[in-house]
Coordinates of C-alpha atoms in Angstrom, one line a residue:
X1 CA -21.2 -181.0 -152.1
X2 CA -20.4 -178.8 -154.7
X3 CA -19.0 -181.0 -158.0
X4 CA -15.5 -179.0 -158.0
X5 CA -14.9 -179.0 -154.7
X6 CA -15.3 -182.7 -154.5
X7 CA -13.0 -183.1 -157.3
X8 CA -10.4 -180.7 -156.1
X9 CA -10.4 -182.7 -152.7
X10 CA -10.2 -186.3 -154.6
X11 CA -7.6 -185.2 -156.5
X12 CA -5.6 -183.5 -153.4
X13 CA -6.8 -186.6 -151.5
X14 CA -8.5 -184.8 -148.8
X15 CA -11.6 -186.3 -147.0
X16 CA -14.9 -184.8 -148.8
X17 CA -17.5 -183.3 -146.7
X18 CA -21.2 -183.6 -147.1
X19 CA -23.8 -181.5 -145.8
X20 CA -26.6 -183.6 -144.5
X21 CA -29.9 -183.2 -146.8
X22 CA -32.5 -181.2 -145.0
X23 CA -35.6 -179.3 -146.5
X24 CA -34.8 -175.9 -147.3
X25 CA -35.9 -173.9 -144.9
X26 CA -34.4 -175.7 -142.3
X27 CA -30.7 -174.6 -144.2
X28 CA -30.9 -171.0 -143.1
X29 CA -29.6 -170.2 -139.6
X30 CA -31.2 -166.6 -138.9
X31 CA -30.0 -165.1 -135.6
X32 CA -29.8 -161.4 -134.0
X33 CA -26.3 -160.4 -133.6
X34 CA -24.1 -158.5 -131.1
X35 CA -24.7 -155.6 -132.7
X36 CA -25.0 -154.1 -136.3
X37 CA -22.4 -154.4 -139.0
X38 CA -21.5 -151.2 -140.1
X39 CA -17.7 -152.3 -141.2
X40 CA -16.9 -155.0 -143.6
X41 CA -13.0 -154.3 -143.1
X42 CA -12.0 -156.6 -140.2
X43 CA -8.6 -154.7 -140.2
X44 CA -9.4 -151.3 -140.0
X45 CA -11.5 -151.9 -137.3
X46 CA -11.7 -154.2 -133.8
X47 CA -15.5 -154.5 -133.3
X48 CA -15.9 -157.8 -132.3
X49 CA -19.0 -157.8 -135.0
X50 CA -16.8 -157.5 -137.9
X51 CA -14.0 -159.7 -136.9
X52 CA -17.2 -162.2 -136.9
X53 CA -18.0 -161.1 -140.0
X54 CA -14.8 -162.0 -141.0
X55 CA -14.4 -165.4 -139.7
X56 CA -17.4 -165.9 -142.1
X57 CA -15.8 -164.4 -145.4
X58 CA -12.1 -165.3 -144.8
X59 CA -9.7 -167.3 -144.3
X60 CA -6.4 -167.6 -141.9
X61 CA -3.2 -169.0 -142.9
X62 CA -2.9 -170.9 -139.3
X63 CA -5.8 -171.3 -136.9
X64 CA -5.8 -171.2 -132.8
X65 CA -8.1 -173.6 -130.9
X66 CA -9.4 -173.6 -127.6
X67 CA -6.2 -174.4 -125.9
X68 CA -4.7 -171.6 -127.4
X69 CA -2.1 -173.8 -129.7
X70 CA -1.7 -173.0 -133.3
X71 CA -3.0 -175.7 -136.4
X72 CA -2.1 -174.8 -140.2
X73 CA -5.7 -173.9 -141.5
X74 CA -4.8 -172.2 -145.1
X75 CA -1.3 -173.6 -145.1
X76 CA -0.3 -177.1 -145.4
X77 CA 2.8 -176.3 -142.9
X78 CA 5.9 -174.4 -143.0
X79 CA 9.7 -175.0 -142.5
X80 CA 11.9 -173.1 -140.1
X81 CA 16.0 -172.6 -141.6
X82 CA 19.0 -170.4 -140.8
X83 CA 18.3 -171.2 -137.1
X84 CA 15.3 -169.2 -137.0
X85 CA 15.8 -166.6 -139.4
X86 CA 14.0 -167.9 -142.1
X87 CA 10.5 -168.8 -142.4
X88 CA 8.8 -170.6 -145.5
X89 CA 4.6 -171.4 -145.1
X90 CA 3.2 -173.9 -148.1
X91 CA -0.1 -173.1 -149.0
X92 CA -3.0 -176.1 -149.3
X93 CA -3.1 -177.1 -153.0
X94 CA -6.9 -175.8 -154.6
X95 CA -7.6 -172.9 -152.4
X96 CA -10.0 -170.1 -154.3
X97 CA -11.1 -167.1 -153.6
X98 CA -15.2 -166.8 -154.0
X99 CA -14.5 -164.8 -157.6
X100 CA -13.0 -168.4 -159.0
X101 CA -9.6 -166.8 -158.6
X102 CA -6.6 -169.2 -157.0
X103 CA -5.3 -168.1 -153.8
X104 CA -1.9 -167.2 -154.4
X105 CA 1.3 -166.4 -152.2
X106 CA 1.4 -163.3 -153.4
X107 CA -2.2 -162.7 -151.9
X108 CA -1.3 -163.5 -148.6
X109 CA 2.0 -161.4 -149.1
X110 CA -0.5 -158.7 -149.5
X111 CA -2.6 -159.1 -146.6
X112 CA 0.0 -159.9 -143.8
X113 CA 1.6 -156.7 -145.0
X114 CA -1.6 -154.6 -144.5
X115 CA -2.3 -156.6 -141.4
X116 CA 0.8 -155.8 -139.6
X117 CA 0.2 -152.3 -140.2
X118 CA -3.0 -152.5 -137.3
X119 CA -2.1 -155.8 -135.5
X120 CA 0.3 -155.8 -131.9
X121 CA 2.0 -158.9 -132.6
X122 CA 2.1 -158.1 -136.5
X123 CA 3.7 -154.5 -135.7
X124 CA 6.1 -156.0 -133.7
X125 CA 7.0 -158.7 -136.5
X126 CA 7.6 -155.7 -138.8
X127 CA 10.1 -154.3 -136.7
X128 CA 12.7 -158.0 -137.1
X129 CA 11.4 -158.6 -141.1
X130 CA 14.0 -158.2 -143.5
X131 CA 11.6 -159.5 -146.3
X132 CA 8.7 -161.0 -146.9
X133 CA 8.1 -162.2 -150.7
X134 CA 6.6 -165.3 -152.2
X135 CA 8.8 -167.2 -153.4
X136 CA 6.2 -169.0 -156.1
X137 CA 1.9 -169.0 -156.4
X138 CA 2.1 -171.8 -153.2
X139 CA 4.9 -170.5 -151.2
X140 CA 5.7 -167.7 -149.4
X141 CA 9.0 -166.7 -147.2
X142 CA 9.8 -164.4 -144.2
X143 CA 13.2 -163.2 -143.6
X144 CA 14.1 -162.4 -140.4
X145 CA 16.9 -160.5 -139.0
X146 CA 16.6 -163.0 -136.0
X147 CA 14.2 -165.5 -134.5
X148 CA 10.9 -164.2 -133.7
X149 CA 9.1 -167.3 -132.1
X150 CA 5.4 -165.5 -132.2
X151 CA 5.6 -165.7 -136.0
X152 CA 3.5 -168.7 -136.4
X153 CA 1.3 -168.1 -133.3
X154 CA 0.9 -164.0 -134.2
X155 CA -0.7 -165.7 -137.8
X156 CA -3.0 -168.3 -136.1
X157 CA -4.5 -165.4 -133.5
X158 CA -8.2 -164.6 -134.0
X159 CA -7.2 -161.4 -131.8
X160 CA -8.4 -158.4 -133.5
X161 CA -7.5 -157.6 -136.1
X162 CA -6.8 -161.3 -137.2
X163 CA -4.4 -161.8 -140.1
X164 CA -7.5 -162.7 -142.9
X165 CA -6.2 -163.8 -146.0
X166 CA -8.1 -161.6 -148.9
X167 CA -7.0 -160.7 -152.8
X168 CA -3.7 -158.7 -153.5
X169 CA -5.9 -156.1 -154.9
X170 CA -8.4 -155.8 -151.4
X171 CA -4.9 -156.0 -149.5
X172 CA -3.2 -153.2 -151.4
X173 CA -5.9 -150.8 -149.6
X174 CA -4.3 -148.6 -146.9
X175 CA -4.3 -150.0 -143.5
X176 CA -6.0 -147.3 -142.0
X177 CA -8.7 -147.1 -144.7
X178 CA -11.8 -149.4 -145.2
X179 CA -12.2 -150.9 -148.4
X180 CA -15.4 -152.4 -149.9
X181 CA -14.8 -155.2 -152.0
X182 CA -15.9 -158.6 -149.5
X183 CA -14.0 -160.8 -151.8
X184 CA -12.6 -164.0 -149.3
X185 CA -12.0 -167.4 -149.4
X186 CA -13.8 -168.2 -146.5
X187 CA -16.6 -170.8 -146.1
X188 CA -19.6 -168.4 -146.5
X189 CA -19.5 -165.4 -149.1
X190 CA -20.9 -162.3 -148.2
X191 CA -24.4 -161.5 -149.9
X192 CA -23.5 -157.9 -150.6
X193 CA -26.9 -157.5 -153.2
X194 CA -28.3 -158.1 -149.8
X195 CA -26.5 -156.0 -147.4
X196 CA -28.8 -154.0 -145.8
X197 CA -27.1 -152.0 -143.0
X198 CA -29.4 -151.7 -139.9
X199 CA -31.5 -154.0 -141.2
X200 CA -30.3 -157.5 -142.2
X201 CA -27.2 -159.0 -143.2
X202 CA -26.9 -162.3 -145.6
X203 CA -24.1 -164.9 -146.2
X204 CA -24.3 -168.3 -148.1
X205 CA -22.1 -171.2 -148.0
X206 CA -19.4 -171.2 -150.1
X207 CA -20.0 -174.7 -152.4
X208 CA -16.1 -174.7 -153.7
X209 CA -14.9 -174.2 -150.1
X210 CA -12.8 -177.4 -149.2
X211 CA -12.2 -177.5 -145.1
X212 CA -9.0 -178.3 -143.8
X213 CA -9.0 -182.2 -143.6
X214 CA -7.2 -182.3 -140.4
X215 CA -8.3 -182.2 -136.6
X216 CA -11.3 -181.4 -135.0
X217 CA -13.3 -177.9 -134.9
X218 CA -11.7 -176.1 -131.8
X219 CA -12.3 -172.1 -131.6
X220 CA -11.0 -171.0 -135.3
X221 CA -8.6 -174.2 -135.7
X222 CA -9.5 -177.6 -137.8
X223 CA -12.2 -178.1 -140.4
X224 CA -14.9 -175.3 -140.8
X225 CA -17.9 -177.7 -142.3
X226 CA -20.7 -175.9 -142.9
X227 CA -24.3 -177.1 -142.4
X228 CA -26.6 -173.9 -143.5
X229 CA -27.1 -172.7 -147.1
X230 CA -27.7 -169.6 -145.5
X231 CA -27.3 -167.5 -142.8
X232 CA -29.1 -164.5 -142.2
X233 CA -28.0 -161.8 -139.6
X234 CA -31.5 -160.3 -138.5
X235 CA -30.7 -156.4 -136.8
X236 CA -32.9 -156.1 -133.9
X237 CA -32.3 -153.6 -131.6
X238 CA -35.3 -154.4 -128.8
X239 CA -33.9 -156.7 -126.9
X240 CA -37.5 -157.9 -126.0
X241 CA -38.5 -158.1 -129.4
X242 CA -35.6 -161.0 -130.2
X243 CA -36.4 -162.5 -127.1
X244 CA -40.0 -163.4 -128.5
X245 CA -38.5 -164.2 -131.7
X246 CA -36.4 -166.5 -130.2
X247 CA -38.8 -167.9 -128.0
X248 CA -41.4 -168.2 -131.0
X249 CA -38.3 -169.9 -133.4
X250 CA -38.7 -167.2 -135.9
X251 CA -34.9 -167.1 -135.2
X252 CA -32.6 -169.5 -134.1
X253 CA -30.0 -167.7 -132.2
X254 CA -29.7 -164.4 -130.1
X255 CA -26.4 -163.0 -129.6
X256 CA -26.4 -161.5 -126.4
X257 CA -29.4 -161.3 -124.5
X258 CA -29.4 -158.7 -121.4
X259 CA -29.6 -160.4 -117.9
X260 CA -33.3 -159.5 -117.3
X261 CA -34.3 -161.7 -120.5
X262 CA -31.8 -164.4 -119.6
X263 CA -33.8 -165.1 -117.2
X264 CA -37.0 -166.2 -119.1
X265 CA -35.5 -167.4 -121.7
X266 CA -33.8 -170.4 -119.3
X267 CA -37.6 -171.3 -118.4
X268 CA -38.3 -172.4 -122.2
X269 CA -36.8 -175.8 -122.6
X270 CA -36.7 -175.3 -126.0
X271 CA -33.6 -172.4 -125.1
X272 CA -30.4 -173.2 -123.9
X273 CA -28.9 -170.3 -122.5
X274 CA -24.8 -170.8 -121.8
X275 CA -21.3 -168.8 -121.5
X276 CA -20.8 -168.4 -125.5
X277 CA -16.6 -168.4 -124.4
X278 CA -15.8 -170.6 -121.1
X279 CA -13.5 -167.6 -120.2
X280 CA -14.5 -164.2 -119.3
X281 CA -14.6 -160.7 -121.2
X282 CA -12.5 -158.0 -119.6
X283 CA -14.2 -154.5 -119.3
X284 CA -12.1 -151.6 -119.9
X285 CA -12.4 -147.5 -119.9
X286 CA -10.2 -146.3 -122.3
X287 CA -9.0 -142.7 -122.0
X288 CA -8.2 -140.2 -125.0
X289 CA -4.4 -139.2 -124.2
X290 CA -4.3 -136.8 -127.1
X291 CA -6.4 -133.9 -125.2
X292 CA -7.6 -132.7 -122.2
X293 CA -8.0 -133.3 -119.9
X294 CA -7.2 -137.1 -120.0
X295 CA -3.7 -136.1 -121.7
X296 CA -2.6 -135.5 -117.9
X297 CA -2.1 -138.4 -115.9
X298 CA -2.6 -137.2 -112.6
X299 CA -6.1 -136.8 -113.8
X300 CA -6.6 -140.3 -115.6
X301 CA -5.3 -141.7 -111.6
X302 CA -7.7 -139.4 -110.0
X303 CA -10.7 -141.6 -111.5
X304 CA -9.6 -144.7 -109.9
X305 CA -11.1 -144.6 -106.5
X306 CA -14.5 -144.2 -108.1
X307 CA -14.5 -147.5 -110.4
X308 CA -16.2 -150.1 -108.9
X309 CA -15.8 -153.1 -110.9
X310 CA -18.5 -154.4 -109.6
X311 CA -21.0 -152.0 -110.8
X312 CA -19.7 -152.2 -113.5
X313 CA -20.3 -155.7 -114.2
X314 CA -23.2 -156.0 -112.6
X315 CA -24.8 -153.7 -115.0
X316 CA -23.5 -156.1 -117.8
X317 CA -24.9 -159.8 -116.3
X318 CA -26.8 -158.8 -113.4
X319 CA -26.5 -159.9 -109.8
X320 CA -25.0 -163.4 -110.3
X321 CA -21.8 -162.7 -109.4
X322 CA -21.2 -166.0 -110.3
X323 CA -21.0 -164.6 -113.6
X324 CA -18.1 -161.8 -112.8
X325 CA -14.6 -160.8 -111.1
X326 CA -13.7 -158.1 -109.9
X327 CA -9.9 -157.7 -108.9
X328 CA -9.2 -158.1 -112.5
X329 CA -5.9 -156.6 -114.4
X330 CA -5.3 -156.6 -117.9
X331 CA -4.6 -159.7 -118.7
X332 CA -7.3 -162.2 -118.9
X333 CA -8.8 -163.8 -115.8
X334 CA -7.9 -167.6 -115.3
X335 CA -5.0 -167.4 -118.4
X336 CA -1.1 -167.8 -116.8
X337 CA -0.1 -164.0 -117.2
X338 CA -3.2 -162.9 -114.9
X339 CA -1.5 -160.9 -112.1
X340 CA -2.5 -158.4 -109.0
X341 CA 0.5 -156.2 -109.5
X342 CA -1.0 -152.3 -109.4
X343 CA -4.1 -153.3 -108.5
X344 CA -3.9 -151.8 -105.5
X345 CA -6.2 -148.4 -106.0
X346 CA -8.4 -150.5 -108.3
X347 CA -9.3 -153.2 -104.9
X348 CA -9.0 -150.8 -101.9
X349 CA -12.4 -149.1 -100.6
X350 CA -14.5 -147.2 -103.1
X351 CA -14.7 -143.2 -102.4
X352 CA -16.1 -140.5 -104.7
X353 CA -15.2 -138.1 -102.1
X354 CA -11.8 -139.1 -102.3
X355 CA -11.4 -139.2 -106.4
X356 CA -13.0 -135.7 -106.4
X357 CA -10.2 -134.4 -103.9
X358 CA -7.4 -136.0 -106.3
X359 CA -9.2 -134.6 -109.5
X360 CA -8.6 -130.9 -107.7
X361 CA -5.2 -132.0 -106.7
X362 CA -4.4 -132.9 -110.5
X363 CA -5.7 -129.4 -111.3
X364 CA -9.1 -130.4 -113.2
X365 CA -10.7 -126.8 -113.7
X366 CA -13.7 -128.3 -115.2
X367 CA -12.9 -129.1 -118.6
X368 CA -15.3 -130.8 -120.4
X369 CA -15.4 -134.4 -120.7
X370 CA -16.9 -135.9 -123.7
X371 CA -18.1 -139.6 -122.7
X372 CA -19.3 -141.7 -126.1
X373 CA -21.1 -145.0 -126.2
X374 CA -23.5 -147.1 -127.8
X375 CA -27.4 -148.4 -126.9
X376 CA -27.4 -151.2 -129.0
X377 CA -25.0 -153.4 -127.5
X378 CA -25.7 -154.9 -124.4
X379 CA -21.9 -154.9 -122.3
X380 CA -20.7 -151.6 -124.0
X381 CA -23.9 -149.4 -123.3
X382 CA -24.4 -151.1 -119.7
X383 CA -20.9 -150.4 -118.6
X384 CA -21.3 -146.2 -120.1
X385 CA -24.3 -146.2 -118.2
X386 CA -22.1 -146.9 -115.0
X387 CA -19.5 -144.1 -116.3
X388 CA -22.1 -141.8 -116.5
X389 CA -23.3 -142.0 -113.5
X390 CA -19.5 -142.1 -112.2
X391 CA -19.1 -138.7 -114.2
X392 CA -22.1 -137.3 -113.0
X393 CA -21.3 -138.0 -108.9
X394 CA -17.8 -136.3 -109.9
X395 CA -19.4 -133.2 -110.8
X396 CA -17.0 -133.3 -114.2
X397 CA -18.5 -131.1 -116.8
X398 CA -19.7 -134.2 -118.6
X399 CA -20.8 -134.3 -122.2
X400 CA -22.8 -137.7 -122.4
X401 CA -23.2 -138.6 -126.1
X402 CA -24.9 -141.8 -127.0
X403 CA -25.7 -143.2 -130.3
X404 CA -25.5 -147.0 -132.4
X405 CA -22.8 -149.0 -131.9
X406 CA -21.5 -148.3 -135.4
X407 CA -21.6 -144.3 -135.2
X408 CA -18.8 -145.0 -131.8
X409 CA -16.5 -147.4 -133.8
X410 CA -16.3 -144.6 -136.5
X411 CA -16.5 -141.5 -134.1
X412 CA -13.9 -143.4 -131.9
X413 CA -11.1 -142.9 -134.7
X414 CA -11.2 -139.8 -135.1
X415 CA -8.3 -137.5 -133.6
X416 CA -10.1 -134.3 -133.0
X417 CA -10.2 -132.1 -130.0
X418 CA -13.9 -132.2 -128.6
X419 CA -14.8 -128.6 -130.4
X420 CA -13.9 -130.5 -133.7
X421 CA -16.2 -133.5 -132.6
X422 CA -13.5 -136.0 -131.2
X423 CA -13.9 -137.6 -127.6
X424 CA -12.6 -138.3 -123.9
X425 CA -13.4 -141.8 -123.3
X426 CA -15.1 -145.0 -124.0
X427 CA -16.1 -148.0 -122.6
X428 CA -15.8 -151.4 -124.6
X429 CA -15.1 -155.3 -123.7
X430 CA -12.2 -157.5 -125.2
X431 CA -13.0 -161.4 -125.6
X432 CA -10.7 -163.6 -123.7
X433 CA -8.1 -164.5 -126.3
X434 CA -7.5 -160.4 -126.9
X435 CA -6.0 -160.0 -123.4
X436 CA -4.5 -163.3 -122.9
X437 CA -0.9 -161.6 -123.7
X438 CA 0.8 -158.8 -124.7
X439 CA 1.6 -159.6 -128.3
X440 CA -2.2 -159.5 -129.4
X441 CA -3.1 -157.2 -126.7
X442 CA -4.2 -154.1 -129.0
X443 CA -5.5 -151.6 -126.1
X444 CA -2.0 -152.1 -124.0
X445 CA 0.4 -150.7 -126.2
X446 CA 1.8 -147.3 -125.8
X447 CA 3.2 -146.5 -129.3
X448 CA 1.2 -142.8 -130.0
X449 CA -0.4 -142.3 -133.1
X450 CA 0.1 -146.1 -134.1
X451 CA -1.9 -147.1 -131.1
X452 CA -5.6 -148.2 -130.7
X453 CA -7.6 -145.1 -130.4
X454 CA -6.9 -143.5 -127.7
X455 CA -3.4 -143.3 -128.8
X456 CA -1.4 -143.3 -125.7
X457 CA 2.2 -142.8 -125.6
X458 CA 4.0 -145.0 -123.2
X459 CA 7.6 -145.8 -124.0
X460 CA 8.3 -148.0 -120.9
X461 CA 5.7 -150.1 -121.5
X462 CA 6.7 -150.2 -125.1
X463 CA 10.1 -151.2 -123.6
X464 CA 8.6 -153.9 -121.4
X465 CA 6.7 -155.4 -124.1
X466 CA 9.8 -155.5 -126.7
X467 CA 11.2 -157.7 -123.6
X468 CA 8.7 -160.2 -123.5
X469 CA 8.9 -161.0 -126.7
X470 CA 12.3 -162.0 -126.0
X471 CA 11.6 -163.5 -123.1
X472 CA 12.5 -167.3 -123.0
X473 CA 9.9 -169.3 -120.6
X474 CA 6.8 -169.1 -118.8
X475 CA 8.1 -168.0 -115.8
X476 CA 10.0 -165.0 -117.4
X477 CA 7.0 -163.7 -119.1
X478 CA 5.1 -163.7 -116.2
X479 CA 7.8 -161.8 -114.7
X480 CA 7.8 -159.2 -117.3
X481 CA 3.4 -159.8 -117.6
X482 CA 3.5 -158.3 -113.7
X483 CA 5.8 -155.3 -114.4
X484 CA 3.2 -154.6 -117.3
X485 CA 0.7 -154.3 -115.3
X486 CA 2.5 -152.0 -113.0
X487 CA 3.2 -149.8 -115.6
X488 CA -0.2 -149.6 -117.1
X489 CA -2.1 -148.8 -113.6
X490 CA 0.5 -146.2 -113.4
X491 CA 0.1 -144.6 -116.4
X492 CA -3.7 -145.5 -117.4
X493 CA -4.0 -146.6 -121.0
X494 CA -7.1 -148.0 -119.9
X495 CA -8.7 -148.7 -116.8
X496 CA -10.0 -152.4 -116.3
X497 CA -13.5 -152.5 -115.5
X498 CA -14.1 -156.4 -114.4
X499 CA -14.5 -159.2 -116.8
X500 CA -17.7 -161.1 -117.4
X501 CA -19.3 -164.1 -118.7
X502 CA -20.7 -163.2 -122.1
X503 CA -24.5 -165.3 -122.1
X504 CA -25.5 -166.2 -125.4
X505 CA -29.0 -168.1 -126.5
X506 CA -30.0 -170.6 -129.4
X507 CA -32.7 -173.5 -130.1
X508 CA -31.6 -176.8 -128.8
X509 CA -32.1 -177.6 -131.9
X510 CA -28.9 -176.0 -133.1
X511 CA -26.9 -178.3 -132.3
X512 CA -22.7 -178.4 -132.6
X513 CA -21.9 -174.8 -131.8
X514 CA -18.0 -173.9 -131.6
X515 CA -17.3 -172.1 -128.3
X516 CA -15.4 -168.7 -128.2
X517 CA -17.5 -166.5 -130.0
X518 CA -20.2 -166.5 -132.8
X519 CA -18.9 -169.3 -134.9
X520 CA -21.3 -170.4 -137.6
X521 CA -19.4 -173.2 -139.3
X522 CA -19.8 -177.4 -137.7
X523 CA -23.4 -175.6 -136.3
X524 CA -26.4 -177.6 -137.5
X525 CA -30.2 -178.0 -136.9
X526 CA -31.4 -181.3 -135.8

């Protein structure tokens, strides 16, 4: 352990945490990721590869563990006055950022204001703030004009884009503009000397990083001790080729390997091969409601009786379908606001015949449909595979453009009509806690422009969502959860594809993994 840090925990007398001596090449975890970073923001952008990133390089005020209850992480607690309207959070005592500099209130000021520019629940906090200041380098207050009971929770969400905690000066940067200083406080720093974008990407440990003392690690709540010196992301797009790798423990840990690898790799014992989250990824299609022809709903409905959520997810894990559901809404399978209200022309039979009849009913007159997705990534470029052929037995005038995963995530945000280079739809996958409700639930709201691309403008779902934030028990918000979903199979921000078990692969040697997604902190070799 770094000498300061185990002076800064004496003194604040926290626990001190060792890393266990190993030689030094067994300190460096190298894996293949999900995909390549191309995006070290993790709030101007949801790929699921740079909110991992930033799990890595930051830090949260609260943390959320696996039962989906919020732990301070940054902050030592907070008190609640004026019956709700007021809102103080204490930070922890010897918190740095990886330049040496103190983590002040004023920093996470900063950041919660950029982060409720792009976040659900943080846009909808912005709407019932009166003021948010800190009141000294330690303390920070919220101001409410009345109770908002998500506060805490909306904080402690690793939902993309999760409320990081980074330096006034990186949180000054417009919301909707990616800045690139990595400066965090988080328990690895980013190797940016290293950075080599389709290539490899490097993070070390953080030696003056001092885990919160309390609890056990649980998704991203209690202490984040880390075990490697190093971790090295390896970019490999052959699947194959990391399967070997793996197999030959010239890395440690592949992502997401595709079904017909998943396979072999369970026949080495030296491989386990497991769910990486114990609850499922939802699938979704996500239409462009700025231009034609998915601006007309008539049309977006027309495409229903072709999705089979089964091919779908089939494509994604193969023919266990042990490792899918179909039948799924927008909310998260298995979570208490899963529902089957709307469903209805997602679960009755299957028909191309009868999606091209509604198509000429809605007036399509063969307007081109531009279709973007990646090849790198396995459940994104299975599922636009599946689209494509969907668009194809349509006989739409389809435009099929396929690229890396990085060229979509910044082609997706662009506004343009398709003669300018913009797009018609997507396909992309949510991790569990992303659809779980509607306050983190970035592709489900309907606010235009402020939306997640796609920018749909819905204003009763808007209206439906303002009410379950008021709503005041389970049973209510499962009330309100199934008129949601009414509303959104009736007007089609997205269409829910299935949800899947997302199958990841490590050495059984790597022992202590954190379930939910690609966690790197409590892991260790042994």
């Amino acid at each position: 352990m770094h000498r300061r840090s185990l002076l800064a925990a004496a003194a604040a007398g926290q626990p001190a945490y060792f890393a266990i001596a190993q030689p030094a090449s067994s300190r460096v975890l190298r894996m293949v990721p999900q995909a390549n970073l191309t995006s070290i923001d993790p709030i101007w952008t949801t790929a699921n590869i740079t909110r991992n990133h930033g799990f890595m390089v930051y830090d949260t005020l609260y943390g959320l563990d696996a039962g989906f209850r919020d732990h301070p992480q940054m902050a030592e607690g907070h008190v609640v006055e004026e019956e709700g309207r007021s809102v103080t959070i204490t930070l922890r005592s010897g918190l740095r950022f990886h330049d040496g500099e103190p983590v002040r209130a004023a920093d996470c000021v900063a950041s919660i204001a950029r982060w409720m520019k792009r976040n659900p629940t943080g846009q909808k906090l912005e709407t019932v703030l009166d003021e948010l200041v800190a009141v000294d380098d330690r303390r920070l207050r919220f101001r409410l004009k009345r109770p908002f009971p998500m506060l805490i929770r909306g904080l402690a969400s690793p939902a993309n884009p999760a409320c990081f905690i980074m330096p006034e000066r990186v949180a000054k940067t417009d919301a909707f503009q990616q800045f690139r200083d990595p400066t965090g406080s988080g328990p690895f720093r980013f190797k940016q000397d290293e950075f080599n974008s389709g290539s490899l990407v490097v993070y070390e440990r953080n030696p003056d990083y001092v885990p919160n003392p309390v609890g056990q690690p649980s998704l991203t709540a209690g202490p984040k001790v880390v075990h490697f010196d190093r971790v090295e992301w390896r970019i490999i797009t052959d699947a194959a080729t990391s399967a070997a790798a793996l197999q030959q423990g010239e890395i440690d840990w592949f992502e997401q390997p595709p079904p017909e690898l998943q396979t072999l790799l369970r026949r080495n014992r030296a491989i386990a091969v497991e769910p990486i989250d114990p609850l499922p990824l939802t699938g979704i299609l996500r239409f462009n409601h700025l231009h034609s022809p998915f601006n007309d709903k008539r049309i977006r409905q027309a495409i229903l009786p072709a999705v089979d959520q089964a091919d779908y997810m089939a494509a994604i894990v193969g023919a266990d379908a042990a490792l899918y559901q179909t039948g799924v809404g927008v909310f998260t399978p298995g979570t208490p606001l899963a529902n089957d209200a709307g469903l209805e022309p997602l679960t009755g039979p299957r028909s191309i015949d009868r999606a091209k009849a509604l198509l000429r009913e809605a007036g399509y007159i063969n307007q081109p449909i531009r279709l973007i997705g990646p090849t790198d990534i396995v459940a994104p470029a299975a599922m636009t595979q599946v689209a494509g052929d969907m668009f194809r037995r349509l006989d739409v005038n389809l435009d099929f453009v396929l690229t890396d995963w990085g060229t979509v995530v910044q082609r997706r945000s662009s506004r343009e009509p398709l003669e300018k280079g913009g797009w018609s739809a997507l396909l992309t996958s949510f991790s569990s806690f992303d659809f779980l409700d509607p306050a983190g639930h970035i592709p489900l709201r309907g606010s235009g422009t402020g939306a997640w691309p796609g920018w749909p403008t819905i204003p009763r779902l808007e209206a439906l969502r303002d009410a379950w934030f008021d709503a005041p028990d389970l049973p209510t918000q499962q009330r309100l959860a199934r008129k949601i979903q009414a509303v959104a199979m009736d007007e089609l921000p997205f269409v829910p594809v299935g949800a899947y078990m997302s199958i990841t692969a490590l050495r059984r040697n790597i022992t202590g993994r954190v379930p939910g997604f690609a966690i790197y902190w409590n892991m260790k070799r042994a």
